[in-house]
Amino acid sequence: MEETIAGPEAVQIPKQRGESLQETAVRYAEERHWDVFPGTWLEAVDGVQHCSCGDAECAAPGAHPAREDWATQATGSATVARRMWQKQPTASILLPTGRTFDALEVPETAGFLALARMERMELTLGPVTLTPDRRMHFFVLPGAAVKIPDLVRKLGWSLSSLDLVALGEGAFVAAPPTRYGSRGAVQWACRPTHANRWLPDVEELLSPLAYACGRDR
């Protein structure tokens, strides 16, 4: 069944399976007001999935921009998003950061440790993704990438010593249910809901994330 939030301002939660990439991309634009753009896709050659970019050694097969001007291609219009995926229905769904959100990227082990601490601290989380290459992305308000270096220093850490990356303007994340070749699909570790429509500021999440990354070294 479709998972929804009850009430007059009901927001449908994007499903991870059973829905086309096109409809999911449209949902992100329409319901979350996220900019989206189609990336590369997977093509079967002799029964083996290869990235449409043609690079046999592609590091993120089927999950990276298909063109250099992807930043100008990204749209928050559901109508335009539907049109773009009509041209290539199997294209990955990519979300530019630095617009409606930034993303804090950490290793999976540190991410789950941080999630447990955040739950005990009763922090309000935004959406969180988990990629097949064992990385997690915590969605926060835009501007995080600029603040991170100074905030990490104030917490007593060296940014170079932590496996923590802030993705802001000029970067992107792959959204569920985008697949990374044969490695699997991007999933929601914390799904978009009506409750987390308003994203946290980086300062609210950084302490438990930095602590978890420090423990994970």
mmCIF file of C-alpha atoms in Angstrom:
data_model
loop_
_atom_site.group_PDB
_atom_site.id
_atom_site.type_symbol
_atom_site.label_atom_id
_atom_site.label_comp_id
_atom_site.label_asym_id
_atom_site.label_seq_id
_atom_site.Cartn_x
_atom_site.Cartn_y
_atom_site.Cartn_z
ATOM 1 C CA MET A 1 0.000 0.000 0.000
ATOM 2 C CA GLU A 2 1.041 3.594 -0.491
ATOM 3 C CA GLU A 3 2.521 5.047 2.678
ATOM 4 C CA THR A 4 1.108 8.450 3.501
ATOM 5 C CA ILE A 5 0.893 10.978 6.286
ATOM 6 C CA ALA A 6 -2.653 11.589 7.443
ATOM 7 C CA GLY A 7 -4.198 15.020 7.578
ATOM 8 C CA PRO A 8 -5.013 17.915 5.267
ATOM 9 C CA GLU A 9 -1.318 18.523 4.506
ATOM 10 C CA ALA A 10 -0.617 14.877 3.765
ATOM 11 C CA VAL A 11 2.739 14.234 2.135
ATOM 12 C CA GLN A 12 3.318 10.977 0.334
ATOM 13 C CA ILE A 13 6.580 9.296 1.205
ATOM 14 C CA PRO A 14 8.621 8.307 -1.844
ATOM 15 C CA LYS A 15 8.670 4.539 -2.118
ATOM 16 C CA GLN A 16 11.927 2.647 -2.591
ATOM 17 C CA ARG A 17 10.537 -0.110 -4.760
ATOM 18 C CA GLY A 18 7.672 -0.694 -7.144
ATOM 19 C CA GLU A 19 7.588 2.779 -8.632
ATOM 20 C CA SER A 20 9.254 4.048 -11.787
ATOM 21 C CA LEU A 21 12.272 6.314 -11.597
ATOM 22 C CA GLN A 22 10.267 8.932 -13.463
ATOM 23 C CA GLU A 23 7.428 8.980 -10.941
ATOM 24 C CA THR A 24 9.860 9.024 -8.038
ATOM 25 C CA ALA A 25 11.780 11.960 -9.520
ATOM 26 C CA VAL A 26 8.492 13.807 -10.037
ATOM 27 C CA ARG A 27 7.558 13.149 -6.401
ATOM 28 C CA TYR A 28 10.824 14.626 -5.149
ATOM 29 C CA ALA A 29 10.245 17.794 -7.160
ATOM 30 C CA GLU A 30 6.536 18.058 -6.439
ATOM 31 C CA GLU A 31 6.335 17.003 -2.798
ATOM 32 C CA ARG A 32 9.745 17.882 -1.350
ATOM 33 C CA HIS A 33 10.527 20.818 -3.672
ATOM 34 C CA TRP A 34 13.952 19.325 -4.368
ATOM 35 C CA ASP A 35 15.744 20.057 -7.633
ATOM 36 C CA VAL A 36 16.364 16.863 -9.595
ATOM 37 C CA PHE A 37 18.241 15.908 -12.736
ATOM 38 C CA PRO A 38 18.711 12.638 -14.650
ATOM 39 C CA GLY A 39 22.132 11.049 -14.540
ATOM 40 C CA THR A 40 23.628 8.070 -16.325
ATOM 41 C CA TRP A 41 21.855 4.722 -16.509
ATOM 42 C CA LEU A 42 22.691 1.039 -16.684
ATOM 43 C CA GLU A 43 22.873 -0.893 -19.943
ATOM 44 C CA ALA A 44 23.067 -4.682 -20.153
ATOM 45 C CA VAL A 45 25.909 -5.994 -22.358
ATOM 46 C CA ASP A 46 26.147 -9.798 -22.570
ATOM 47 C CA GLY A 47 24.156 -10.015 -19.381
ATOM 48 C CA VAL A 48 26.446 -7.620 -17.487
ATOM 49 C CA GLN A 49 25.327 -4.154 -16.351
ATOM 50 C CA HIS A 50 27.533 -1.340 -17.631
ATOM 51 C CA CYS A 51 27.302 2.428 -17.151
ATOM 52 C CA SER A 52 25.923 4.392 -20.080
ATOM 53 C CA CYS A 53 29.021 6.632 -19.918
ATOM 54 C CA GLY A 54 30.970 3.828 -21.619
ATOM 55 C CA ASP A 55 33.767 3.693 -19.036
ATOM 56 C CA ALA A 56 34.365 0.050 -18.147
ATOM 57 C CA GLU A 57 36.040 1.183 -14.900
ATOM 58 C CA CYS A 58 33.297 3.641 -13.917
ATOM 59 C CA ALA A 59 33.425 4.227 -10.161
ATOM 60 C CA ALA A 60 29.684 4.876 -9.864
ATOM 61 C CA PRO A 61 28.046 2.971 -12.735
ATOM 62 C CA GLY A 62 24.614 4.370 -13.504
ATOM 63 C CA ALA A 63 24.791 6.945 -10.711
ATOM 64 C CA HIS A 64 26.637 10.062 -11.853
ATOM 65 C CA PRO A 65 25.892 13.072 -14.114
ATOM 66 C CA ALA A 66 25.560 12.282 -17.801
ATOM 67 C CA ARG A 67 26.622 15.742 -18.954
ATOM 68 C CA GLU A 68 28.982 18.472 -17.789
ATOM 69 C CA ASP A 69 26.277 21.142 -17.553
ATOM 70 C CA TRP A 70 24.174 19.085 -15.131
ATOM 71 C CA ALA A 71 23.878 22.020 -12.706
ATOM 72 C CA THR A 72 21.909 24.044 -15.275
ATOM 73 C CA GLN A 73 19.804 21.000 -16.144
ATOM 74 C CA ALA A 74 18.540 20.463 -12.568
ATOM 75 C CA THR A 75 14.917 21.474 -12.085
ATOM 76 C CA GLY A 76 12.392 21.842 -9.311
ATOM 77 C CA SER A 77 9.498 21.609 -11.774
ATOM 78 C CA ALA A 78 7.569 18.341 -11.670
ATOM 79 C CA THR A 79 6.449 18.913 -15.269
ATOM 80 C CA VAL A 80 10.007 19.390 -16.525
ATOM 81 C CA ALA A 81 11.223 16.417 -14.466
ATOM 82 C CA ARG A 82 8.565 14.183 -16.011
ATOM 83 C CA ARG A 83 9.601 15.326 -19.478
ATOM 84 C CA MET A 84 13.304 14.648 -18.822
ATOM 85 C CA TRP A 85 12.720 11.101 -17.605
ATOM 86 C CA GLN A 86 10.399 10.396 -20.529
ATOM 87 C CA LYS A 87 13.474 10.778 -22.726
ATOM 88 C CA GLN A 88 15.450 8.243 -20.653
ATOM 89 C CA PRO A 89 13.178 6.323 -18.224
ATOM 90 C CA THR A 90 16.038 4.372 -16.606
ATOM 91 C CA ALA A 91 18.244 7.386 -15.837
ATOM 92 C CA SER A 92 19.417 7.701 -12.243
ATOM 93 C CA ILE A 93 17.887 10.335 -9.967
ATOM 94 C CA LEU A 94 20.457 12.870 -8.815
ATOM 95 C CA LEU A 95 19.876 15.771 -6.412
ATOM 96 C CA PRO A 96 22.140 18.849 -6.486
ATOM 97 C CA THR A 97 23.319 19.992 -3.066
ATOM 98 C CA GLY A 98 23.746 23.615 -2.051
ATOM 99 C CA ARG A 99 20.203 24.545 -3.070
ATOM 100 C CA THR A 100 17.378 23.274 -0.862
ATOM 101 C CA PHE A 101 19.791 21.232 1.235
ATOM 102 C CA ASP A 102 23.427 20.375 1.854
ATOM 103 C CA ALA A 103 24.499 16.836 2.763
ATOM 104 C CA LEU A 104 26.939 15.564 5.381
ATOM 105 C CA GLU A 105 28.630 12.416 4.091
ATOM 106 C CA VAL A 106 30.086 9.878 6.526
ATOM 107 C CA PRO A 107 30.956 6.145 6.512
ATOM 108 C CA GLU A 108 28.053 3.791 7.148
ATOM 109 C CA THR A 109 29.472 2.572 10.485
ATOM 110 C CA ALA A 110 29.847 6.120 11.796
ATOM 111 C CA GLY A 111 26.452 7.075 10.404
ATOM 112 C CA PHE A 112 24.567 4.365 12.265
ATOM 113 C CA LEU A 113 26.482 5.131 15.474
ATOM 114 C CA ALA A 114 25.535 8.792 15.084
ATOM 115 C CA LEU A 115 21.896 7.902 14.394
ATOM 116 C CA ALA A 116 21.740 5.970 17.674
ATOM 117 C CA ARG A 117 23.205 8.935 19.583
ATOM 118 C CA MET A 118 20.857 11.373 17.848
ATOM 119 C CA GLU A 119 17.865 9.238 18.815
ATOM 120 C CA ARG A 120 18.957 9.264 22.460
ATOM 121 C CA MET A 121 19.441 13.039 22.235
ATOM 122 C CA GLU A 122 15.932 13.317 20.688
ATOM 123 C CA LEU A 123 17.269 15.340 17.775
ATOM 124 C CA THR A 124 15.016 16.010 14.803
ATOM 125 C CA LEU A 125 16.593 14.508 11.696
ATOM 126 C CA GLY A 126 16.141 15.305 8.062
ATOM 127 C CA PRO A 127 16.207 12.537 5.430
ATOM 128 C CA VAL A 128 19.274 10.273 5.439
ATOM 129 C CA THR A 129 20.395 8.065 2.544
ATOM 130 C CA LEU A 130 22.530 4.923 2.550
ATOM 131 C CA THR A 131 24.500 4.101 -0.608
ATOM 132 C CA PRO A 132 25.714 0.686 -1.813
ATOM 133 C CA ASP A 133 29.319 1.815 -1.285
ATOM 134 C CA ARG A 134 28.578 2.089 2.455
ATOM 135 C CA ARG A 135 28.285 5.856 2.731
ATOM 136 C CA MET A 136 25.508 7.827 4.417
ATOM 137 C CA HIS A 137 24.250 11.313 3.586
ATOM 138 C CA PHE A 138 22.503 13.436 6.228
ATOM 139 C CA PHE A 139 20.380 16.211 4.687
ATOM 140 C CA VAL A 140 20.751 19.587 6.450
ATOM 141 C CA LEU A 141 20.003 23.216 5.685
ATOM 142 C CA PRO A 142 22.059 24.824 2.902
ATOM 143 C CA GLY A 143 25.263 26.543 3.961
ATOM 144 C CA ALA A 144 26.695 23.594 5.897
ATOM 145 C CA ALA A 145 29.666 23.160 3.580
ATOM 146 C CA VAL A 146 30.862 26.682 4.406
ATOM 147 C CA LYS A 147 30.371 26.308 8.170
ATOM 148 C CA ILE A 148 31.879 22.844 8.658
ATOM 149 C CA PRO A 149 35.631 23.624 8.899
ATOM 150 C CA ASP A 150 35.184 26.208 11.649
ATOM 151 C CA LEU A 151 32.574 24.174 13.527
ATOM 152 C CA VAL A 152 34.756 21.060 13.521
ATOM 153 C CA ARG A 153 37.705 23.044 14.920
ATOM 154 C CA LYS A 154 35.502 24.429 17.707
ATOM 155 C CA LEU A 155 34.608 20.847 18.648
ATOM 156 C CA GLY A 156 38.300 20.078 19.027
ATOM 157 C CA TRP A 157 38.707 17.985 15.892
ATOM 158 C CA SER A 158 40.811 18.369 12.788
ATOM 159 C CA LEU A 159 38.666 18.036 9.673
ATOM 160 C CA SER A 160 41.460 16.136 7.929
ATOM 161 C CA SER A 161 41.337 13.517 10.679
ATOM 162 C CA LEU A 162 37.627 12.788 10.210
ATOM 163 C CA ASP A 163 36.005 10.945 7.314
ATOM 164 C CA LEU A 164 33.291 13.608 7.142
ATOM 165 C CA VAL A 165 32.549 15.563 3.976
ATOM 166 C CA ALA A 166 30.090 18.419 3.544
ATOM 167 C CA LEU A 167 28.494 18.512 0.097
ATOM 168 C CA GLY A 168 27.291 21.944 -0.921
ATOM 169 C CA GLU A 169 27.120 24.013 -4.094
ATOM 170 C CA GLY A 170 28.524 22.192 -7.111
ATOM 171 C CA ALA A 171 28.037 18.700 -5.672
ATOM 172 C CA PHE A 172 25.187 16.184 -5.760
ATOM 173 C CA VAL A 173 23.849 13.019 -4.140
ATOM 174 C CA ALA A 174 22.126 10.036 -5.725
ATOM 175 C CA ALA A 175 18.564 9.528 -4.513
ATOM 176 C CA PRO A 176 16.685 6.264 -3.911
ATOM 177 C CA PRO A 177 16.053 4.027 -5.776
ATOM 178 C CA THR A 178 19.087 4.803 -8.006
ATOM 179 C CA ARG A 179 21.298 1.742 -8.534
ATOM 180 C CA TYR A 180 25.105 1.577 -8.485
ATOM 181 C CA GLY A 181 25.685 -1.121 -11.096
ATOM 182 C CA SER A 182 25.462 -4.574 -9.536
ATOM 183 C CA ARG A 183 26.274 -3.235 -6.057
ATOM 184 C CA GLY A 184 22.658 -2.421 -5.197
ATOM 185 C CA ALA A 185 20.419 0.605 -4.807
ATOM 186 C CA VAL A 186 20.535 3.765 -2.723
ATOM 187 C CA GLN A 187 18.112 3.425 0.195
ATOM 188 C CA TRP A 188 16.570 5.652 2.836
ATOM 189 C CA ALA A 189 18.073 5.167 6.293
ATOM 190 C CA CYS A 190 15.675 7.906 7.424
ATOM 191 C CA ARG A 191 12.812 8.433 4.986
ATOM 192 C CA PRO A 192 11.353 11.791 3.912
ATOM 193 C CA THR A 193 8.176 12.426 5.899
ATOM 194 C CA HIS A 194 5.955 15.348 6.768
ATOM 195 C CA ALA A 195 7.709 15.513 10.153
ATOM 196 C CA ASN A 196 11.173 16.094 8.673
ATOM 197 C CA ARG A 197 10.175 18.489 5.912
ATOM 198 C CA TRP A 198 12.008 21.240 7.841
ATOM 199 C CA LEU A 199 15.676 20.333 7.826
ATOM 200 C CA PRO A 200 18.032 20.660 10.800
ATOM 201 C CA ASP A 201 20.952 23.078 10.813
ATOM 202 C CA VAL A 202 24.401 21.515 10.542
ATOM 203 C CA GLU A 203 25.224 22.674 14.089
ATOM 204 C CA GLU A 204 22.477 20.415 15.478
ATOM 205 C CA LEU A 205 23.946 17.228 13.987
ATOM 206 C CA LEU A 206 27.654 17.900 13.781
ATOM 207 C CA SER A 207 28.648 16.977 17.335
ATOM 208 C CA PRO A 208 27.281 13.385 17.238
ATOM 209 C CA LEU A 209 28.536 12.939 13.663
ATOM 210 C CA ALA A 210 32.047 14.170 14.496
ATOM 211 C CA TYR A 211 32.125 11.975 17.606
ATOM 212 C CA ALA A 212 31.028 8.927 15.588
ATOM 213 C CA CYS A 213 33.582 9.612 12.849
ATOM 214 C CA GLY A 214 36.280 9.991 15.491
ATOM 215 C CA ARG A 215 35.334 6.638 17.001
ATOM 216 C CA ASP A 216 35.293 5.066 13.525
ATOM 217 C CA ARG A 217 38.915 5.966 12.676
#
